[in-house]
């Protein structure tokens, strides 16, 4: 019994060490903090997506404005080119025309430089697209890993839920069995107390009867001794009463011996009953202590199961939150990819417009020799007008190129911001992966705790078997006590019968003595 108590105490301490309240509180606090951090990150991601959408809308508006402006500029250039050809056919001075051609060549050189810059920017954009493709592939792999891990977690959670239902059913059955055993012990204790009370009452009655019987025997012996002394004084009656006196003395001695033996037997039975009563009381106390300990252990197990249930509910809520955040992250990634595609389309359109402008400049350059052939026919006023128009066109072209540069820098800034957001999303994915690993570790811990609880349940089942054996032993002892009580009652009945016989004989002796005394008085 002591070894079983020590094992139960050690298992209880291990259970308390496995699930401390501080660890559960810390886990809940960490989950709340992580949920708040995820919400903040989600809010910042949504704000960044909103800013990106606004920026893309602005870029689309600017691109549309730039396209319309380029179309207008192309129409003006065609009109001015026709006017310049007409003016050049009428020009007369070659020096002014050559200077205009030099300026046109400088502008063409600038356009070539801008084309090279656009080529470099296109290469950078291609590299950025490759990086985005690699990042997209990494995100896809991470999403696949996350999906596979989530499926495994759901499978393990379903298995754990089945094990938990099985354990709850088994625990309820064991609890009902312990309650029924406790009721049987209480009933046995009540019957034992009733039997003890009845036995004490019978023993006290037997003691009183024994005292009365011994007193009456002593009185009878005293009367007999006084009568014998009186009879001895009477020589005439000695011969007649000697035989009766000897018979009465022999019967008195036999009755004294019998009463002494019965008294010894009653005392021995009383001592034996007291010893058995003490043993039964000790056994009942041990069973009561064992049952109280088992009830405490059941309460602790109920608390442990409740704590595990709360922990699993928290983990389930966290898993749902993580899935919701993962879906939001996927939506954000899809929106980011769509923004990348829109920016790519805008950049391609800008580059196409730039290529058209460069081709127009090359066509103008190819047409310069024809205009130089007609330069002798131009007048000075028409040449000045042509130069002014060319300067205006070049200034507009420079402004357009500057606007394109600004738009390109803005696009690069947006691409950098998108890359920064992509890195942030990768960091969030790493954090989610680490969180998933922590959840896996917590699940392993819960599985180990479940195994420990199963071992505790097995120990309780063995204790229940021991309690069943103890109950059977107590029932056997109770049966033996009932048989002993029945024997005591039978002995008590026999003693009462003997006492009645002794009382009758005593009354007969008294009547005989009275008759003898009356006869002596008559004599």
Tab-separated table of C-alpha atoms in Angstrom, residues 23 54 64 103 131 166 220 227 292 311 319-320 327 331 346 357 371 379 389 393 397 441 449 457 460 496 499 509 511:
chain	number	residue	atom	x	y	z
A	23	UNK	CA	3.443	27.958	-18.853
A	54	UNK	CA	-3.242	54.935	-55.844
A	64	UNK	CA	-2.520	58.145	-70.834
A	103	UNK	CA	21.289	71.673	-83.656
A	131	UNK	CA	14.189	38.628	-59.216
A	166	UNK	CA	-11.712	7.867	-26.067
A	220	UNK	CA	-26.463	-19.133	47.656
A	227	UNK	CA	-26.843	-23.584	56.753
A	292	UNK	CA	-9.947	10.058	-0.902
A	311	UNK	CA	-5.036	24.824	-24.657
A	319	UNK	CA	-4.572	28.053	-36.311
A	320	UNK	CA	-7.711	29.683	-37.733
A	327	UNK	CA	-5.184	33.843	-47.077
A	331	UNK	CA	-4.387	37.913	-51.671
A	346	UNK	CA	3.243	50.732	-68.345
A	357	UNK	CA	10.304	59.174	-80.827
A	371	UNK	CA	16.212	69.980	-97.166
A	379	UNK	CA	14.454	83.400	-97.293
A	389	UNK	CA	9.770	76.080	-84.539
A	393	UNK	CA	9.844	71.207	-80.826
A	397	UNK	CA	10.865	66.923	-76.698
A	441	UNK	CA	6.709	21.291	-30.526
A	449	UNK	CA	1.394	14.459	-21.716
A	457	UNK	CA	-5.232	5.737	-16.244
A	460	UNK	CA	-5.793	3.822	-11.709
A	496	UNK	CA	-28.960	-17.351	29.586
A	499	UNK	CA	-28.507	-18.945	34.193
A	509	UNK	CA	-32.724	-24.818	47.160
A	511	UNK	CA	-37.623	-23.592	48.981
